[in-house]
Short mmCIF file of C-alpha atoms and ligand atoms in Angstrom, two decimals:
data_model
loop_
_atom_site.label_atom_id
_atom_site.label_comp_id
_atom_site.label_asym_id
_atom_site.label_seq_id
_atom_site.Cartn_x
_atom_site.Cartn_y
_atom_site.Cartn_z
CA MET V 1 0.12 0.03 -0.05
CA THR V 2 1.01 3.71 -0.66
CA LEU V 3 1.92 6.16 2.51
CA VAL V 4 -1.57 8.06 1.13
CA ALA V 5 -3.89 4.65 1.15
CA GLU V 6 -2.10 3.66 4.45
CA LEU V 7 -2.68 7.01 5.78
CA SER V 8 -6.37 6.89 4.40
CA ALA V 9 -7.37 3.67 6.00
CA LEU V 10 -5.65 4.65 9.43
CA VAL V 11 -7.75 7.98 9.79
CA PRO V 12 -10.60 7.45 8.08
CA GLY V 13 -12.33 10.56 9.62
CA ALA V 14 -9.18 12.64 8.11
CA THR V 15 -8.62 14.59 4.39
CA VAL V 16 -5.22 12.74 3.60
CA LEU V 17 -3.79 14.57 0.38
CA PRO V 18 -1.07 13.20 -2.07
CA GLU V 19 2.13 15.06 -2.47
CA GLY V 20 1.52 17.69 -5.62
CA GLU V 21 -1.46 19.99 -6.47
CA ARG V 22 -3.31 20.05 -3.72
CA ALA V 23 -0.77 19.29 -1.31
CA ALA V 24 1.05 22.67 -2.97
CA PRO V 25 0.08 25.24 -0.14
CA TYR V 26 1.36 23.22 2.40
CA GLU V 27 4.64 23.24 1.07
CA ARG V 28 5.56 26.73 1.79
CA ASP V 29 4.72 28.96 5.14
CA GLU V 30 5.36 32.90 5.32
CA SER V 31 9.05 32.64 6.26
CA GLY V 32 10.07 33.07 2.40
CA LEU V 33 12.32 30.33 3.11
CA GLY V 34 11.17 28.40 -0.12
CA ARG V 35 9.09 25.07 -0.82
CA TYR V 36 9.57 21.90 1.22
CA PRO V 37 6.98 19.19 -0.28
CA PRO V 38 5.88 16.80 2.28
CA GLN V 39 5.32 13.10 1.17
CA ALA V 40 1.27 13.39 2.60
CA VAL V 41 -0.95 15.87 4.11
CA VAL V 42 -3.04 14.87 7.00
CA LEU V 43 -6.21 17.10 7.67
CA ALA V 44 -7.17 15.94 11.17
CA ARG V 45 -10.33 15.90 12.73
CA SER V 46 -10.06 15.07 15.76
CA VAL V 47 -7.60 13.98 18.95
CA ASP V 48 -7.79 10.18 17.49
CA ASP V 49 -6.29 11.56 14.53
CA VAL V 50 -3.46 13.35 15.67
CA VAL V 51 -2.93 9.77 18.02
CA ALA V 52 -3.34 7.67 15.04
CA VAL V 53 -0.67 9.63 13.01
CA LEU V 54 1.96 10.02 15.59
CA ARG V 55 2.06 6.41 16.24
CA TYR V 56 2.06 5.98 12.60
CA SER V 57 5.09 8.22 12.35
CA ARG V 58 6.98 5.79 14.70
CA GLU V 59 6.57 3.07 13.55
CA LYS V 60 7.32 3.88 10.14
CA ARG V 61 10.08 6.40 11.31
CA LEU V 62 8.59 9.29 9.27
CA PRO V 63 8.76 13.12 10.47
CA VAL V 64 5.86 14.75 11.49
CA VAL V 65 5.33 18.34 11.10
CA PRO V 66 2.13 20.21 12.66
CA ARG V 67 0.74 23.07 11.07
CA GLY V 68 -1.37 25.52 11.97
CA ALA V 69 -2.32 28.46 8.93
CA GLY V 70 0.96 28.40 7.77
CA THR V 71 1.76 32.20 9.08
CA GLY V 72 4.65 31.64 10.60
CA LYS V 73 7.45 33.29 9.50
CA SER V 74 10.61 31.44 10.56
CA GLY V 75 9.89 27.90 8.74
CA GLY V 76 8.33 26.29 11.97
CA ALA V 77 5.95 24.63 9.65
CA LEU V 78 8.01 23.53 6.73
CA ALA V 79 8.81 19.77 5.95
CA GLU V 80 12.55 20.25 5.75
CA ARG V 81 12.87 16.67 6.09
CA GLY V 82 9.49 15.54 3.85
CA GLY V 83 7.28 13.20 5.73
CA ILE V 84 4.18 13.77 6.94
CA VAL V 85 2.56 17.52 7.25
CA LEU V 86 -0.35 17.46 10.34
CA SER V 87 -3.19 20.22 9.84
CA LEU V 88 -4.64 20.95 12.66
CA GLU V 89 -6.94 23.60 10.57
CA LYS V 90 -10.12 21.33 10.74
CA MET V 91 -9.69 21.18 14.21
CA ASP V 92 -11.46 24.33 14.83
CA ARG V 93 -14.02 24.51 17.67
CA ILE V 94 -14.54 27.22 19.90
CA VAL V 95 -15.50 24.66 22.83
CA GLU V 96 -16.28 27.14 25.25
CA VAL V 97 -16.48 30.80 26.78
CA SER V 98 -17.07 30.90 30.53
CA ARG V 99 -17.97 34.15 32.06
CA ALA V 100 -18.00 32.30 35.16
CA ASP V 101 -14.45 31.37 35.07
CA MET V 102 -13.36 34.04 32.59
CA VAL V 103 -11.51 31.63 30.12
CA CYS V 104 -12.16 29.86 26.81
CA VAL V 105 -11.89 26.44 25.38
CA VAL V 106 -10.56 26.12 22.20
CA GLN V 107 -9.50 23.86 19.45
CA PRO V 108 -5.54 24.82 18.22
CA GLY V 109 -7.40 25.31 14.45
CA VAL V 110 -9.60 28.61 15.49
CA VAL V 111 -8.63 31.37 13.43
CA LEU V 112 -7.89 34.29 16.15
CA GLU V 113 -10.35 36.76 15.05
CA THR V 114 -13.10 34.15 15.10
CA LEU V 115 -12.20 33.78 19.06
CA GLN V 116 -11.69 37.25 19.61
CA LYS V 117 -15.16 38.40 18.19
CA ALA V 118 -16.59 35.38 20.08
CA VAL V 119 -15.08 36.37 23.61
CA GLU V 120 -15.88 40.11 22.96
CA GLU V 121 -19.78 39.39 22.35
CA GLN V 122 -19.67 38.42 25.96
CA ARG V 123 -17.56 41.42 26.75
CA LEU V 124 -14.10 39.58 27.44
CA PHE V 125 -11.05 39.73 25.87
CA TYR V 126 -7.89 37.68 24.59
CA PRO V 127 -5.13 40.52 24.21
CA PRO V 128 -2.44 38.50 21.79
CA ASP V 129 -2.63 39.20 18.26
CA PRO V 130 0.50 38.99 16.29
CA ASN V 131 -0.82 41.21 13.49
CA SER V 132 -2.35 38.53 11.42
CA GLN V 133 -5.95 37.84 13.26
CA ALA V 134 -7.68 37.37 10.47
CA MET V 135 -5.74 34.46 9.05
CA CYS V 136 -3.38 32.84 11.98
CA SER V 137 -4.52 29.93 14.08
CA ILE V 138 -4.21 29.57 17.71
CA GLY V 139 -2.33 26.80 17.46
CA GLY V 140 0.25 28.35 15.75
CA ASN V 141 0.32 31.37 18.25
CA LEU V 142 0.88 28.84 21.02
CA ALA V 143 3.17 27.07 18.89
CA HIS V 144 5.52 30.03 18.15
CA ASN V 145 3.75 31.98 21.82
CA ALA V 146 2.99 35.05 19.60
CA GLY V 147 3.07 38.56 20.51
CA GLY V 148 2.50 41.37 18.78
CA PRO V 149 1.26 45.08 19.17
CA ARG V 150 -0.59 44.37 22.73
CA ALA V 151 2.01 42.85 24.13
CA VAL V 152 3.75 45.63 25.47
CA LYS V 153 0.85 46.04 28.35
CA TYR V 154 -0.97 42.78 28.28
CA GLY V 155 2.13 40.20 27.48
CA VAL V 156 2.26 37.44 25.08
CA THR V 157 0.43 33.99 24.46
CA SER V 158 1.48 32.34 27.30
CA ASN V 159 0.31 34.67 29.71
CA TYR V 160 -2.87 33.69 28.91
CA VAL V 161 -2.39 29.71 28.78
CA LEU V 162 -4.18 27.88 31.49
CA ALA V 163 -4.11 24.45 30.87
CA LEU V 164 -3.46 22.25 27.24
CA GLU V 165 -4.33 18.59 26.16
CA ALA V 166 -1.40 17.82 23.41
CA VAL V 167 -0.23 14.51 22.05
CA LEU V 168 3.08 13.25 22.96
CA PRO V 169 5.48 11.85 19.92
CA ASP V 170 4.46 8.41 20.93
CA GLY V 171 0.62 8.97 20.80
CA THR V 172 0.10 9.28 24.59
CA VAL V 173 -2.39 11.94 25.54
CA VAL V 174 -1.27 14.48 28.20
CA ARG V 175 -3.42 17.27 29.79
CA THR V 176 -1.16 19.71 31.54
CA GLY V 177 -1.82 23.34 33.89
CA HIS V 178 -5.54 23.64 35.22
CA ARG V 179 -9.03 25.58 34.64
CA SER V 180 -8.47 27.80 37.86
CA TRP V 181 -6.40 31.03 37.44
CA LYS V 182 -3.80 29.77 39.94
CA GLY V 183 -1.80 26.38 40.08
CA VAL V 184 1.77 25.54 40.74
CA ALA V 185 1.32 21.97 40.94
CA GLY V 186 4.75 20.30 39.93
CA TYR V 187 6.76 21.42 36.59
CA ASP V 188 5.24 24.17 34.68
CA LEU V 189 4.92 21.75 31.67
CA THR V 190 1.86 24.09 29.91
CA HIS V 191 4.31 26.38 29.49
CA LEU V 192 7.45 24.59 28.13
CA LEU V 193 5.00 23.00 25.41
CA VAL V 194 3.70 26.66 24.63
CA GLY V 195 6.57 28.33 22.20
CA SER V 196 8.00 24.92 21.40
CA GLU V 197 7.43 25.11 17.94
CA GLY V 198 5.73 21.52 17.71
CA THR V 199 8.68 20.00 18.81
CA LEU V 200 7.46 18.13 21.86
CA ALA V 201 4.13 17.61 21.32
CA VAL V 202 0.99 18.38 19.25
CA ILE V 203 -1.50 20.53 20.99
CA THR V 204 -4.89 19.51 20.60
CA GLU V 205 -7.04 22.06 22.95
CA ALA V 206 -6.02 25.05 24.77
CA THR V 207 -7.75 26.42 27.92
CA LEU V 208 -7.24 30.29 27.62
CA LYS V 209 -7.35 32.73 30.13
CA LEU V 210 -9.81 35.94 29.28
CA ILE V 211 -10.04 39.00 30.92
CA PRO V 212 -12.94 41.84 30.95
CA LEU V 213 -12.72 43.71 27.25
CA PRO V 214 -11.54 47.70 27.93
CA ARG V 215 -14.30 49.99 27.50
CA ARG V 216 -12.77 52.74 25.84
CA VAL V 217 -9.58 52.44 23.48
CA GLU V 218 -8.19 55.17 22.02
CA THR V 219 -5.51 55.79 19.43
CA LEU V 220 -3.08 58.59 17.81
CA LEU V 221 -0.43 58.61 14.87
CA ALA V 222 2.58 60.87 15.74
CA VAL V 223 4.76 61.67 13.01
CA PHE V 224 8.45 63.13 13.44
CA PRO V 225 11.30 64.64 11.25
CA ASP V 226 13.22 61.04 11.79
CA GLU V 227 12.73 57.85 13.74
CA ASP V 228 15.36 58.71 16.30
CA ALA V 229 13.39 61.53 17.64
CA ALA V 230 10.44 58.95 17.25
CA ALA V 231 12.05 56.45 19.45
CA GLY V 232 12.97 59.27 22.01
CA ALA V 233 8.92 59.73 22.57
CA VAL V 234 9.09 56.35 23.02
CA GLN V 235 11.14 56.59 26.20
CA ALA V 236 9.89 59.45 27.50
CA ILE V 237 6.36 58.06 27.35
CA PHE V 238 7.30 55.41 29.51
CA ASP V 239 9.69 57.64 31.43
CA ALA V 240 6.45 59.16 32.13
CA GLY V 241 4.91 56.31 34.02
CA LEU V 242 2.74 55.69 30.91
CA LEU V 243 1.39 52.28 29.51
CA PRO V 244 0.01 52.53 26.29
CA ARG V 245 -1.33 48.94 25.04
CA ALA V 246 0.11 49.75 21.59
CA CYS V 247 3.25 51.70 20.63
CA GLU V 248 4.39 51.11 17.38
CA LEU V 249 7.11 52.58 15.67
CA PHE V 250 7.88 53.23 11.67
CA ASP V 251 11.16 54.87 10.38
CA GLY V 252 11.44 56.82 7.46
CA PRO V 253 11.90 54.09 4.77
CA THR V 254 8.79 52.00 6.33
CA MET V 255 6.60 54.76 5.91
CA ARG V 256 7.72 55.10 2.17
CA ALA V 257 6.90 51.96 1.49
CA VAL V 258 3.43 51.19 2.94
CA GLY V 259 2.38 55.30 1.80
CA PRO V 260 1.51 54.19 -1.94
CA ARG V 261 -1.01 51.62 -0.84
CA ALA V 262 -2.20 52.66 2.70
CA PRO V 263 -5.64 54.08 3.60
CA PHE V 264 -3.92 56.69 5.81
CA LYS V 265 -1.77 59.15 4.02
CA PHE V 266 1.28 60.25 6.12
CA PRO V 267 2.26 64.36 5.78
CA ASP V 268 4.81 65.13 3.36
CA GLY V 269 8.55 65.43 4.80
CA VAL V 270 8.13 63.17 8.05
CA GLY V 271 10.80 60.46 8.46
CA GLY V 272 9.67 58.61 11.48
CA ALA V 273 5.92 57.91 13.17
CA LEU V 274 4.51 56.55 16.11
CA LEU V 275 1.01 54.58 16.34
CA ILE V 276 0.12 54.67 19.90
CA GLU V 277 -3.27 53.37 21.62
CA HIS V 278 -4.29 53.89 25.35
CA ASP V 279 -7.08 51.75 26.74
CA GLY V 280 -9.19 51.25 29.95
CA HIS V 281 -12.81 51.72 31.65
CA GLY V 282 -12.95 55.51 32.40
CA ASP V 283 -12.30 58.89 31.13
CA GLY V 284 -8.47 58.58 32.23
CA VAL V 285 -8.07 56.88 29.19
CA THR V 286 -8.82 60.31 27.03
CA GLU V 287 -6.23 61.83 29.44
CA GLU V 288 -3.15 59.57 29.09
CA LEU V 289 -3.57 59.94 25.31
CA ALA V 290 -3.32 63.73 25.61
CA ARG V 291 -0.10 62.91 28.19
CA SER V 292 1.80 60.71 25.05
CA GLY V 293 0.56 62.87 22.67
CA GLU V 294 2.31 65.92 24.41
CA LEU V 295 5.24 64.06 25.34
CA CYS V 296 5.23 63.32 21.47
CA THR V 297 5.20 67.04 20.60
CA SER V 298 8.00 67.60 23.35
CA GLN V 299 10.52 65.23 21.71
CA GLY V 300 9.70 67.08 18.43
CA ALA V 301 7.02 65.76 16.91
CA LEU V 302 5.59 67.57 13.58
CA GLU V 303 2.14 66.83 14.18
CA VAL V 304 -0.40 64.55 16.77
CA LEU V 305 -3.62 63.23 15.06
CA ALA V 306 -5.88 61.71 17.51
CA ALA V 307 -8.57 59.03 15.48
CA GLN V 308 -11.56 60.84 15.91
CA ASP V 309 -13.96 57.88 15.48
CA GLU V 310 -13.65 53.72 15.20
CA ALA V 311 -13.14 53.94 10.86
CA GLN V 312 -10.28 56.29 11.19
CA ARG V 313 -8.93 54.20 14.07
CA ARG V 314 -9.15 51.58 11.29
CA LYS V 315 -7.35 53.02 9.10
CA LEU V 316 -4.29 53.44 10.84
CA TRP V 317 -4.40 49.71 11.78
CA GLU V 318 -4.85 49.04 8.25
CA THR V 319 -1.57 50.68 7.43
CA ARG V 320 0.70 49.20 10.33
CA ARG V 321 -0.70 45.92 9.19
CA MET V 322 0.37 46.07 5.59
CA VAL V 323 3.85 47.24 6.34
CA SER V 324 5.69 43.53 6.11
CA VAL V 325 3.68 43.22 2.55
CA ALA V 326 4.42 46.59 1.56
CA LEU V 327 8.20 46.57 2.10
CA THR V 328 8.67 44.19 -1.04
CA ASP V 329 7.07 46.64 -3.24
CA ILE V 330 10.44 48.88 -2.94
CA ARG V 331 12.66 46.12 -3.58
CA PRO V 332 11.53 42.50 -4.28
CA PHE V 333 13.72 40.43 -1.61
CA LYS V 334 13.74 41.07 1.90
CA ILE V 335 15.16 39.17 5.14
CA SER V 336 13.44 40.09 8.28
CA GLU V 337 14.36 39.84 11.69
CA ASP V 338 12.14 40.43 14.33
CA VAL V 339 14.97 41.07 17.22
CA ALA V 340 13.77 42.33 20.41
CA VAL V 341 16.25 44.54 22.80
CA PRO V 342 15.45 46.24 26.40
CA ARG V 343 13.28 49.32 25.89
CA GLY V 344 16.29 51.42 26.67
CA GLN V 345 18.23 50.17 23.92
CA LEU V 346 15.64 51.16 21.24
CA ILE V 347 17.69 54.29 19.81
CA GLU V 348 21.04 52.05 19.78
CA MET V 349 19.68 49.38 18.18
CA ILE V 350 18.08 51.30 15.27
CA ARG V 351 20.73 53.30 14.70
CA ALA V 352 22.94 50.31 14.67
CA VAL V 353 20.98 49.08 11.81
CA ARG V 354 21.34 52.02 10.15
CA ARG V 355 25.08 51.71 10.00
CA ILE V 356 25.19 48.24 9.67
CA GLY V 357 22.86 48.96 6.30
CA GLU V 358 25.21 51.40 5.25
CA LYS V 359 28.51 49.65 5.67
CA HIS V 360 27.20 46.40 3.79
CA GLY V 361 25.45 48.47 0.95
CA PHE V 362 21.77 47.44 1.66
CA PRO V 363 18.38 49.83 2.45
CA THR V 364 16.81 48.83 5.74
CA ALA V 365 13.72 49.12 7.30
CA SER V 366 12.99 49.11 10.74
CA TYR V 367 9.38 49.57 12.36
CA GLY V 368 7.60 47.11 15.25
CA HIS V 369 6.65 47.12 18.56
CA ALA V 370 9.04 49.98 19.65
CA GLY V 371 7.02 49.97 23.32
CA ASP V 372 8.71 46.35 24.04
CA GLY V 373 11.65 46.76 22.01
CA ASN V 374 10.64 44.15 19.35
CA LEU V 375 11.86 45.56 16.13
CA HIS V 376 11.21 44.33 12.93
CA VAL V 377 14.50 44.83 10.78
CA ASN V 378 14.31 44.33 7.26
CA LEU V 379 16.89 44.09 4.69
CA LEU V 380 15.82 44.76 1.61
CA PHE V 381 17.79 44.07 -2.02
CA ARG V 382 16.72 43.60 -5.78
CA GLY V 383 17.86 40.09 -6.56
CA ALA V 384 18.53 36.93 -4.82
CA ASP V 385 22.10 36.78 -5.68
CA GLU V 386 22.69 39.33 -2.80
CA ARG V 387 21.26 37.08 0.00
CA ALA V 388 24.46 35.96 0.43
CA ARG V 389 26.21 39.45 1.54
CA GLY V 390 22.78 40.24 3.28
CA GLU V 391 23.20 37.01 5.80
CA ALA V 392 26.55 38.63 6.88
CA ALA V 393 24.95 41.68 7.83
CA ILE V 394 21.88 39.92 9.18
CA ASP V 395 24.68 38.28 11.78
CA GLU V 396 26.02 41.75 12.91
CA VAL V 397 22.19 42.92 13.07
CA ILE V 398 21.57 39.93 15.32
CA GLU V 399 25.15 40.18 17.93
CA THR V 400 24.44 43.75 18.08
CA ALA V 401 21.09 42.62 19.80
CA ILE V 402 22.20 40.39 21.74
CA ARG V 403 25.46 42.51 23.03
CA LEU V 404 22.78 45.16 23.79
CA GLY V 405 20.93 43.02 25.98
CA GLY V 406 18.32 41.18 23.65
CA THR V 407 17.03 38.33 22.02
CA ILE V 408 17.25 36.61 18.74
CA THR V 409 13.79 36.88 18.36
CA GLY V 410 10.91 38.38 20.19
CA GLU V 411 7.97 36.83 18.83
CA HIS V 412 8.48 34.79 15.30
CA GLY V 413 10.72 32.15 17.13
CA VAL V 414 13.11 30.01 15.97
CA GLY V 415 12.22 27.77 13.44
CA LEU V 416 14.51 27.21 10.56
CA ALA V 417 15.24 31.21 10.16
CA LYS V 418 17.39 31.84 13.41
CA ARG V 419 18.52 27.80 14.49
CA ARG V 420 22.06 28.85 13.49
CA PHE V 421 22.06 31.79 16.04
CA LEU V 422 20.59 29.88 19.10
CA ARG V 423 23.86 29.52 20.79
CA LYS V 424 24.93 32.83 20.36
CA GLU V 425 22.19 33.98 22.14
CA GLN V 426 22.03 31.04 24.80
CA GLY V 427 25.04 29.38 25.00
CA GLU V 428 26.26 25.26 24.64
CA ALA V 429 24.92 24.48 28.25
CA VAL V 430 21.52 25.81 27.34
CA VAL V 431 20.95 24.77 23.97
CA ALA V 432 22.05 21.01 25.34
CA LEU V 433 19.62 21.55 28.05
CA GLN V 434 17.18 21.70 25.76
CA LYS V 435 18.34 19.65 23.56
CA ARG V 436 18.41 16.53 26.41
CA LEU V 437 14.38 17.82 26.83
CA LYS V 438 13.82 17.05 23.67
CA ARG V 439 15.22 13.98 23.60
CA ALA V 440 12.97 13.15 26.45
CA PHE V 441 9.81 13.88 24.99
CA ASP V 442 10.67 12.82 21.44
CA PRO V 443 13.81 10.24 21.55
CA ASP V 444 13.48 9.21 17.62
CA ASP V 445 13.68 13.23 16.85
CA LEU V 446 10.75 12.60 14.43
CA LEU V 447 8.49 15.51 15.62
CA ASN V 448 9.39 18.48 13.23
CA PRO V 449 12.73 17.92 13.77
CA GLY V 450 15.51 20.10 12.86
CA LYS V 451 13.43 22.97 14.14
CA ILE V 452 14.62 25.34 16.74
CA PHE V 453 18.38 23.68 17.45
CA PRO V 454 21.61 24.50 15.26
C1 LIG D 1 3.71 42.28 12.39
O1 LIG D 1 4.60 43.23 13.81
O2 LIG D 1 3.29 42.88 11.45
C2 LIG D 1 4.42 41.30 12.24
O3 LIG D 1 5.33 40.39 13.40
C3 LIG D 1 4.64 40.45 11.11
C4 LIG D 1 6.16 41.54 10.65
O4 LIG D 1 5.79 42.23 10.44
O5 LIG D 1 6.99 41.05 10.63
ZN1 LIG D 2 5.23 41.46 14.64
#
């Protein structure tokens, strides 16, 4: 029997796709790292399907690569070594939203926006959003511990995960954590699995913490002569004791790239911008936004524009969400990093990126979650042949982030894209310890092999 025939017999409720046209979307993700065709794709519909595929993988010594919506940016869902791509997209039920317990229980295939809408109907809030809520799934968010613009105030995905159901590589189903908001029994396996990029177990259900939905959200955009002034304003806002729920920076090249396609038109002659949002439950929100605006002005902002209604607010956020794609309008190729540095080092990081770009002869564009020091640094180039030279420049970007006390990845994960840097950040002993953990879960190295580790 062929692999596909065997799998189809094993998981009759699931869809099994052979290598070829229908499986083509599963060969790639949003990392731009290329195509990696799996031998088969299984679209699981139940925990039993996941169990069966993992047992089969062990028996046949075939790698299994778990996959959410394929929106990842580090290559975590690519079948680098072939094998079976195990898609969780059809396990997309919101099992429960409980106001009494302020939790929800979800399957991994739920699209983030669907979950957000469902909980908001009950005036509850699930804050994490990696800026792709219309496409990304909760499973991918859990695997990579997604962050996004609101992480500066509300934290990242792991801050909201209370319990998991997951299938270990040998097919054992485990339940970790608790539905209660508190619980400290034993090792915190829940938060070991969150962010483990599908290398330790396949998550099949999650219990997530919800908080009250803020009644007021107010947003402004401040434009500056350059990005250094914008970064200076970030510092001033936090120094003043304010905690915006988003504090996003655009540098000049980013603004010029996104300008032509964006619904919001930046004024002419500006070279940096901040998108700032405050939220809460009373009038204090307006005051805080006004204070942030004043601080921007005192740091040299040329204009501060407060969104007057929901439509204006949406335009600003749509503009922000377009950035990643818009950058390829000015140069077709880019290497994107998502380093994070301590907030106090933000200006230094931005300057270093500019210097590195100039030294290697590449335009750069930096933007992102300035409030928590998580910058999306992009090297832009014309042809794929420039990539090798770009990699050398990226090494310097990464080294700078580490030297400034930061990390190689603030939110996209290591995957394939950053594994060569892991040792640089964490050192041999910590990498070796993590590899021992990997072996304890997956002694045959069949679950998402090759990811994370150098
Ligand atoms: C974002 O913040 O927009 C996302 O992390 C994607 C990116 O821009 O790289
Ligand atoms: Zn981001």
